[in-house]
Amino acid sequence: MEGTFENVLKASSDITKHTTTTTTTTTTTTTTTTTTTTTTTTTTTAAVAVVGGGGEGAVTAVAIVVVVIVIVVVVEAAEAATTAAAVVVVAIVVVVVVVVELVVVVVVVVVVVVVEVVVLVVVVVVVVVVVEVVVVVVVVVVVVEVVVVVVVEVVVVVVVVVVVVVVVVVVVVVVVVVVVVVVVVIVVEVVVVSTSSSSSSSSSRSSSSRSSSSSCSSSSSSSSSSSSSSSSSSSSSSSSCCSSSSISSSSNSSSSNY
C-alpha cells in the first residue's frame, strides 16, 4: 500500500509537472463599456507509464487522471459559459448602446425638426404681423392724404365762395352807389328845371297882372263916374282882370239903367 500511495503521489506530481496553464486576456472596448474576459486553458498530459507498481496503482492513477481531466473540462466549460455570458452581456450592452444612440439621434432629429418648425412658424407669424402693420400704416397714410386733400379742397371752395361773395357785395354796393348818384343827379336836375320854370311863370304872371290891372283901373274909373254904388264893384275887381272887366261892364250897364 505504501508503494502504491507513493506511486500515486508521484503520478500526481508528474501530472502537475505536465500540466500547462495558458491564460488569455481579451479586452473588448465599446462606446460606453469596457469588458475584460480572462480565459484559462489547462492542458494535462499524463503518462500512465510513470505510474509504477501493481495493477491497482495503475488503475488509481488513471482514475485520478480522469478525474483531473473531468475537472479541467468542467472548469473549461464553466469558463466558456462565462465567456459566452460575457459575450452575451457585451452584445446586450452594444445593442442597448446602439438603441440608446438611435433613440438619442431620433430625439435630437425630432427636437431639431420641432425647433425648425417652431422657428418657421414664429418667422411666418412675425412676417405676417409686419406685413399687416405695414398695410395699416399705408392705409393710414392714404387716409391722411385723402383727408388733407379734402380739407384743402374745402378751404379752396370756402375761399372761392368768400371771394365771390365779396365781389358780389362790392358790385352791388357800386351799383347802389351809381344808382343813388344817378337818382340824386336826376332829382337835382328836376328841381333845378322846376325852379327855373316856376320863376319864369311867376314873372309872366306878374306882367300880365300889371297890364290887366291898369285896364281894370281905367274901367273902374269910368264906372265910378257913373254911379256911387258901382265904386264898390270896381274895388273888388282888383283880384282878377277879366272879372273886373265884366263887373265893370255890368256896372256900367246897370248904372245906365238906373
Short mmCIF file of C-alpha atoms in Angstrom, two decimals:
data_model
loop_
_atom_site.label_atom_id
_atom_site.label_comp_id
_atom_site.label_asym_id
_atom_site.label_seq_id
_atom_site.Cartn_x
_atom_site.Cartn_y
_atom_site.Cartn_z
CA MET A 1 0.00 0.00 0.00
CA GLU A 2 2.80 2.29 0.88
CA GLY A 3 4.34 1.76 -2.51
CA THR A 4 1.02 2.39 -4.22
CA PHE A 5 0.46 5.65 -2.34
CA GLU A 6 3.93 6.77 -3.25
CA ASN A 7 3.24 5.91 -6.89
CA VAL A 8 0.01 7.98 -6.78
CA LEU A 9 1.87 10.90 -5.31
CA LYS A 10 4.49 10.58 -7.98
CA ALA A 11 1.88 10.35 -10.69
CA SER A 12 0.17 13.41 -9.28
CA SER A 13 3.49 15.19 -9.23
CA ASP A 14 4.11 14.18 -12.83
CA ILE A 15 0.58 15.32 -13.78
CA THR A 16 1.30 18.61 -12.12
CA LYS A 17 4.56 18.88 -13.95
CA HIS A 18 2.94 18.10 -17.27
CA THR A 19 0.02 20.48 -16.76
CA THR A 20 0.35 23.70 -18.75
CA THR A 21 -1.91 26.61 -17.92
CA THR A 22 -2.48 29.22 -20.63
CA THR A 23 -4.17 32.47 -19.69
CA THR A 24 -5.64 34.58 -22.47
CA THR A 25 -6.89 38.05 -21.69
CA THR A 26 -9.33 39.56 -24.18
CA THR A 27 -10.24 43.22 -23.84
CA THR A 28 -13.36 44.41 -25.67
CA THR A 29 -13.92 48.16 -25.78
CA THR A 30 -17.28 49.60 -26.86
CA THR A 31 -18.56 53.13 -26.86
CA THR A 32 -19.60 53.13 -23.22
CA THR A 33 -18.47 49.76 -21.66
CA THR A 34 -15.10 48.02 -21.39
CA THR A 35 -15.30 44.26 -20.73
CA THR A 36 -12.24 42.21 -19.83
CA THR A 37 -12.56 38.44 -20.30
CA THR A 38 -9.90 36.10 -18.94
CA THR A 39 -9.81 32.58 -20.38
CA THR A 40 -7.70 29.94 -18.65
CA THR A 41 -6.90 26.79 -20.60
CA THR A 42 -5.33 23.87 -18.76
CA THR A 43 -3.71 21.11 -20.74
CA THR A 44 -2.93 17.97 -18.84
CA THR A 45 -0.54 15.36 -20.18
CA ALA A 46 -0.27 12.25 -18.13
CA ALA A 47 1.76 9.18 -18.86
CA VAL A 48 0.47 6.07 -17.36
CA ALA A 49 3.94 4.72 -17.66
CA VAL A 50 5.08 6.90 -14.80
CA VAL A 51 2.76 5.08 -12.50
CA GLY A 52 4.73 2.11 -11.31
CA GLY A 53 3.75 -0.78 -9.21
CA GLY A 54 0.93 -3.28 -9.48
CA GLY A 55 -2.31 -3.06 -11.34
CA GLU A 56 -4.17 -1.31 -8.57
CA GLY A 57 -1.74 1.56 -8.62
CA ALA A 58 -2.19 1.96 -12.37
CA VAL A 59 -5.96 1.98 -12.10
CA THR A 60 -5.84 4.51 -9.30
CA ALA A 61 -3.53 6.73 -11.29
CA VAL A 62 -5.76 6.53 -14.35
CA ALA A 63 -8.81 7.33 -12.22
CA ILE A 64 -7.07 10.32 -10.77
CA VAL A 65 -6.08 11.47 -14.24
CA VAL A 66 -9.64 11.03 -15.46
CA VAL A 67 -11.00 12.99 -12.51
CA VAL A 68 -8.47 15.74 -13.13
CA ILE A 69 -9.40 15.80 -16.80
CA VAL A 70 -13.09 15.97 -15.92
CA ILE A 71 -12.41 18.79 -13.51
CA VAL A 72 -10.40 20.59 -16.15
CA VAL A 73 -13.14 20.04 -18.71
CA VAL A 74 -15.77 21.28 -16.29
CA VAL A 75 -13.64 24.29 -15.44
CA GLU A 76 -13.12 24.99 -19.13
CA ALA A 77 -16.83 24.58 -19.80
CA ALA A 78 -17.58 26.95 -16.96
CA GLU A 79 -15.06 29.38 -18.33
CA ALA A 80 -16.57 29.00 -21.81
CA ALA A 81 -20.02 29.59 -20.35
CA THR A 82 -18.69 32.63 -18.51
CA THR A 83 -17.12 33.84 -21.72
CA ALA A 84 -20.34 33.23 -23.60
CA ALA A 85 -22.26 35.04 -20.89
CA ALA A 86 -19.79 37.90 -21.08
CA VAL A 87 -20.18 37.97 -24.87
CA VAL A 88 -23.95 38.00 -24.47
CA VAL A 89 -23.68 40.76 -21.91
CA VAL A 90 -21.38 42.69 -24.23
CA ALA A 91 -23.80 42.11 -27.11
CA ILE A 92 -26.68 43.25 -24.96
CA VAL A 93 -24.70 46.29 -23.89
CA VAL A 94 -23.82 47.01 -27.51
CA VAL A 95 -27.44 46.61 -28.53
CA VAL A 96 -28.54 48.84 -25.67
CA VAL A 97 -25.89 51.40 -26.59
CA VAL A 98 -26.94 51.29 -30.24
CA VAL A 99 -30.61 51.58 -29.27
CA VAL A 100 -29.81 54.45 -26.92
CA GLU A 101 -27.76 56.14 -29.62
CA LEU A 102 -30.59 55.63 -32.11
CA VAL A 103 -33.09 56.98 -29.59
CA VAL A 104 -30.82 59.94 -28.90
CA VAL A 105 -30.39 60.56 -32.62
CA VAL A 106 -34.14 60.28 -33.20
CA VAL A 107 -34.85 62.56 -30.25
CA VAL A 108 -32.26 65.06 -31.49
CA VAL A 109 -33.72 64.92 -35.00
CA VAL A 110 -37.24 65.35 -33.66
CA VAL A 111 -36.15 68.23 -31.44
CA VAL A 112 -34.33 69.86 -34.35
CA VAL A 113 -37.36 69.41 -36.61
CA VAL A 114 -39.69 70.77 -33.92
CA VAL A 115 -37.37 73.71 -33.31
CA GLU A 116 -37.16 74.40 -37.04
CA VAL A 117 -40.96 74.19 -37.35
CA VAL A 118 -41.40 76.49 -34.37
CA VAL A 119 -38.84 78.92 -35.80
CA LEU A 120 -40.58 78.81 -39.18
CA VAL A 121 -43.96 79.39 -37.56
CA VAL A 122 -42.58 82.27 -35.49
CA VAL A 123 -40.88 83.76 -38.56
CA VAL A 124 -44.09 83.43 -40.59
CA VAL A 125 -46.14 84.99 -37.79
CA VAL A 126 -43.64 87.84 -37.43
CA VAL A 127 -43.61 88.39 -41.20
CA VAL A 128 -47.42 88.38 -41.29
CA VAL A 129 -47.60 90.83 -38.39
CA VAL A 130 -45.01 93.10 -40.01
CA VAL A 131 -46.89 92.98 -43.32
CA GLU A 132 -50.17 93.79 -41.56
CA VAL A 133 -48.54 96.68 -39.71
CA VAL A 134 -47.09 97.99 -42.98
CA VAL A 135 -50.51 97.69 -44.64
CA VAL A 136 -52.16 99.53 -41.74
CA VAL A 137 -49.52 102.27 -41.93
CA VAL A 138 -50.03 102.60 -45.69
CA VAL A 139 -53.82 102.77 -45.22
CA VAL A 140 -53.41 105.41 -42.51
CA VAL A 141 -51.09 107.43 -44.77
CA VAL A 142 -53.58 107.18 -47.64
CA VAL A 143 -56.46 108.21 -45.36
CA VAL A 144 -54.42 111.15 -44.07
CA GLU A 145 -53.61 112.19 -47.64
CA VAL A 146 -57.28 111.95 -48.58
CA VAL A 147 -58.28 113.98 -45.53
CA VAL A 148 -55.65 116.59 -46.33
CA VAL A 149 -56.83 116.78 -49.94
CA VAL A 150 -60.45 117.10 -48.81
CA VAL A 151 -59.55 119.80 -46.29
CA VAL A 152 -57.57 121.69 -48.93
CA GLU A 153 -60.46 121.43 -51.38
CA VAL A 154 -62.92 122.62 -48.72
CA VAL A 155 -60.63 125.54 -47.87
CA VAL A 156 -60.28 126.41 -51.55
CA VAL A 157 -64.05 126.23 -52.03
CA VAL A 158 -64.64 128.39 -48.95
CA VAL A 159 -62.07 130.93 -50.13
CA VAL A 160 -63.62 131.00 -53.60
CA VAL A 161 -67.11 131.42 -52.13
CA VAL A 162 -65.91 134.20 -49.84
CA VAL A 163 -64.17 135.93 -52.74
CA VAL A 164 -67.28 135.59 -54.90
CA VAL A 165 -69.48 136.92 -52.11
CA VAL A 166 -67.13 139.84 -51.52
CA VAL A 167 -67.03 140.60 -55.26
CA VAL A 168 -70.83 140.40 -55.46
CA VAL A 169 -71.21 142.66 -52.43
CA VAL A 170 -68.75 145.14 -53.90
CA VAL A 171 -70.56 145.07 -57.23
CA VAL A 172 -73.92 145.53 -55.51
CA VAL A 173 -72.55 148.42 -53.45
CA VAL A 174 -71.07 150.02 -56.55
CA VAL A 175 -74.36 149.56 -58.42
CA VAL A 176 -76.32 151.02 -55.50
CA VAL A 177 -73.94 153.97 -55.28
CA VAL A 178 -74.20 154.55 -59.01
CA VAL A 179 -78.00 154.33 -58.85
CA VAL A 180 -78.11 156.70 -55.90
CA VAL A 181 -75.82 159.14 -57.67
CA VAL A 182 -77.92 158.92 -60.82
CA VAL A 183 -81.11 159.43 -58.82
CA VAL A 184 -79.61 162.35 -56.98
CA VAL A 185 -78.43 163.88 -60.22
CA ILE A 186 -81.87 163.39 -61.78
CA VAL A 187 -83.60 164.85 -58.73
CA VAL A 188 -81.25 167.81 -58.71
CA GLU A 189 -81.85 168.39 -62.41
CA VAL A 190 -85.61 168.09 -61.93
CA VAL A 191 -85.51 170.51 -59.03
CA VAL A 192 -83.38 172.92 -61.00
CA VAL A 193 -85.64 172.66 -64.01
CA SER A 194 -88.76 173.06 -61.88
CA THR A 195 -87.35 176.05 -60.09
CA SER A 196 -86.48 177.70 -63.40
CA SER A 197 -89.97 177.07 -64.79
CA SER A 198 -91.65 178.37 -61.68
CA SER A 199 -89.62 181.51 -61.70
CA SER A 200 -90.36 182.15 -65.35
CA SER A 201 -94.09 181.57 -64.89
CA SER A 202 -94.23 183.90 -61.93
CA SER A 203 -92.59 186.62 -63.89
CA SER A 204 -95.05 186.22 -66.74
CA ARG A 205 -98.00 186.30 -64.40
CA SER A 206 -96.75 189.40 -62.78
CA SER A 207 -96.58 191.18 -66.10
CA SER A 208 -100.00 190.04 -67.09
CA SER A 209 -101.44 191.14 -63.81
CA ARG A 210 -99.98 194.56 -64.22
CA SER A 211 -101.44 195.14 -67.62
CA SER A 212 -104.77 193.82 -66.59
CA SER A 213 -104.79 195.98 -63.53
CA SER A 214 -104.27 199.11 -65.46
CA SER A 215 -107.11 198.31 -67.80
CA CYS A 216 -109.28 197.38 -64.90
CA SER A 217 -108.39 200.52 -63.25
CA SER A 218 -109.42 202.58 -66.20
CA SER A 219 -112.59 200.60 -66.41
CA SER A 220 -113.20 201.21 -62.79
CA SER A 221 -112.70 204.82 -63.07
CA SER A 222 -115.33 205.03 -65.71
CA SER A 223 -117.62 203.08 -63.55
CA SER A 224 -117.12 205.24 -60.59
CA SER A 225 -118.00 208.26 -62.60
CA SER A 226 -121.28 206.72 -63.45
CA SER A 227 -122.52 205.95 -60.01
CA SER A 228 -121.52 205.71 -56.40
CA SER A 229 -122.76 202.17 -55.94
CA SER A 230 -120.55 200.92 -58.73
CA SER A 231 -117.43 202.05 -56.92
CA SER A 232 -117.67 199.08 -54.62
CA SER A 233 -117.63 196.86 -57.67
CA SER A 234 -114.57 198.43 -59.01
CA SER A 235 -112.67 197.95 -55.77
CA SER A 236 -113.40 194.23 -55.81
CA SER A 237 -112.28 193.93 -59.42
CA SER A 238 -108.63 194.25 -58.48
CA SER A 239 -108.38 190.49 -57.81
CA SER A 240 -108.85 189.49 -61.42
CA CYS A 241 -108.73 191.35 -64.64
CA CYS A 242 -111.44 189.50 -66.53
CA SER A 243 -113.79 189.54 -63.68
CA SER A 244 -113.18 193.20 -63.14
CA SER A 245 -113.98 193.98 -66.68
CA SER A 246 -117.17 192.05 -66.60
CA ILE A 247 -118.18 193.69 -63.35
CA SER A 248 -117.25 196.99 -64.73
CA SER A 249 -119.34 196.36 -67.79
CA SER A 250 -122.15 195.20 -65.72
CA SER A 251 -121.88 198.21 -63.51
CA ASN A 252 -121.87 200.45 -66.44
CA SER A 253 -124.91 198.89 -67.84
CA SER A 254 -126.68 198.93 -64.54
CA SER A 255 -125.68 202.43 -63.99
CA SER A 256 -127.04 203.28 -67.26
CA ASN A 257 -130.30 201.54 -66.45
CA TYR A 258 -130.60 203.23 -63.15
#
